[in-house]
């Protein structure tokens, strides 16, 4: 009787741990903040061109450095960054579709023009 009770408690604890794990994975920061997720796609596109953002670097500093490295993309980089800042720090969520559109259409070549 004691062994079956221990078995049931073990199963219960395992199920609770599995539930907690899935709950935590479901609510990643990118799922909570769609603007950051879209901006991360933009950063990834720039990283394929050799422009990597540093951990300590904010969006404005990164945009300035990226625009210097790729002057042919400077206006697009500034535009995407301005929209991202307006959403993320100004709570202007009405611009979310504009950010999505700008990042989707941002297709930098791996070589500077």
Coordinates of C-alpha atoms in Angstrom, one line a residue:
X1 CA 0.0 0.0 0.0
X2 CA 2.8 2.4 0.8
X3 CA 4.6 1.6 -2.5
X4 CA 1.5 2.4 -4.5
X5 CA 1.1 5.7 -2.6
X6 CA 4.7 6.6 -3.4
X7 CA 4.1 5.7 -7.0
X8 CA 1.0 7.9 -7.3
X9 CA 2.8 10.8 -5.7
X10 CA 5.8 10.4 -8.1
X11 CA 3.5 10.3 -11.1
X12 CA 1.7 13.4 -9.8
X13 CA 4.9 15.3 -9.3
X14 CA 6.2 14.4 -12.8
X15 CA 2.9 15.6 -14.3
X16 CA 3.2 18.9 -12.5
X17 CA 6.8 19.4 -13.6
X18 CA 5.8 18.6 -17.2
X19 CA 3.0 21.1 -17.1
X20 CA 5.2 23.8 -15.6
X21 CA 7.9 23.2 -18.3
X22 CA 5.4 23.6 -21.1
X23 CA 3.8 26.7 -19.5
X24 CA 7.3 28.3 -19.2
X25 CA 8.2 27.4 -22.8
X26 CA 4.9 28.8 -24.1
X27 CA 5.5 32.2 -22.6
X28 CA 8.9 33.1 -23.9
X29 CA 9.7 36.9 -24.0
X30 CA 9.3 36.9 -27.8
X31 CA 5.8 35.5 -27.5
X32 CA 5.0 38.2 -25.0
X33 CA 6.5 41.1 -27.0
X34 CA 5.8 40.8 -30.7
X35 CA 7.7 44.0 -31.5
X36 CA 10.9 42.6 -30.0
X37 CA 10.4 39.3 -32.0
X38 CA 10.1 41.3 -35.3
X39 CA 13.1 43.5 -34.4
X40 CA 15.1 40.3 -33.7
X41 CA 14.3 39.2 -37.3
X42 CA 15.7 42.5 -38.5
X43 CA 18.9 42.0 -36.4
X44 CA 19.2 38.5 -37.8
X45 CA 19.0 39.8 -41.4
X46 CA 21.8 42.4 -40.6
X47 CA 23.9 39.7 -38.9
X48 CA 23.9 37.7 -42.2
X49 CA 25.6 40.8 -43.7
X50 CA 28.2 40.7 -41.0
X51 CA 26.7 43.4 -38.8
X52 CA 26.1 41.8 -35.4
X53 CA 24.6 43.6 -32.4
X54 CA 26.4 43.6 -29.2
X55 CA 24.7 42.5 -26.0
X56 CA 25.1 45.9 -24.3
X57 CA 24.0 47.9 -27.5
X58 CA 20.6 49.5 -27.6
X59 CA 18.6 49.9 -30.8
X60 CA 19.8 53.5 -31.6
X61 CA 23.5 52.7 -31.1
X62 CA 23.1 49.5 -33.1
X63 CA 21.3 51.4 -35.9
X64 CA 24.0 54.1 -36.0
X65 CA 26.8 51.6 -36.2
X66 CA 24.9 49.5 -38.8
X67 CA 24.1 52.6 -40.9
X68 CA 27.8 53.5 -40.9
X69 CA 28.8 50.0 -42.0
X70 CA 26.1 49.9 -44.7
X71 CA 25.4 53.4 -45.9
X72 CA 23.3 51.9 -48.7
X73 CA 20.9 50.6 -46.1
X74 CA 21.0 53.6 -43.7
X75 CA 17.5 55.0 -44.5
X76 CA 15.9 51.6 -44.1
X77 CA 17.8 50.8 -40.9
X78 CA 16.8 54.2 -39.4
X79 CA 13.2 53.8 -40.4
X80 CA 12.9 50.3 -38.9
X81 CA 14.6 51.4 -35.7
X82 CA 12.4 54.5 -35.4
X83 CA 9.3 52.4 -35.7
X84 CA 10.6 49.8 -33.2
X85 CA 11.4 52.5 -30.7
X86 CA 8.0 54.1 -31.1
X87 CA 6.3 50.7 -30.4
X88 CA 8.6 49.4 -27.7
X89 CA 9.3 52.5 -25.7
X90 CA 6.5 54.8 -26.7
X91 CA 3.7 52.1 -26.6
X92 CA 2.6 53.0 -30.1
X93 CA 1.2 49.6 -31.0
X94 CA -0.6 51.0 -34.0
X95 CA 2.7 50.9 -35.9
X96 CA 3.1 47.1 -35.4
X97 CA 2.0 46.3 -38.9
X98 CA 4.3 48.9 -40.3
X99 CA 7.2 47.4 -38.4
X100 CA 6.3 43.9 -39.7
X101 CA 6.0 45.2 -43.3
X102 CA 9.3 47.1 -43.2
X103 CA 11.2 44.1 -41.7
X104 CA 9.7 41.7 -44.2
X105 CA 10.6 43.9 -47.1
X106 CA 14.2 44.5 -45.8
X107 CA 16.3 42.2 -47.9
X108 CA 19.9 43.4 -47.7
X109 CA 22.4 41.9 -50.0
X110 CA 25.4 40.4 -48.3
X111 CA 27.6 42.8 -50.2
X112 CA 27.5 46.6 -50.0
X113 CA 26.2 48.3 -53.1

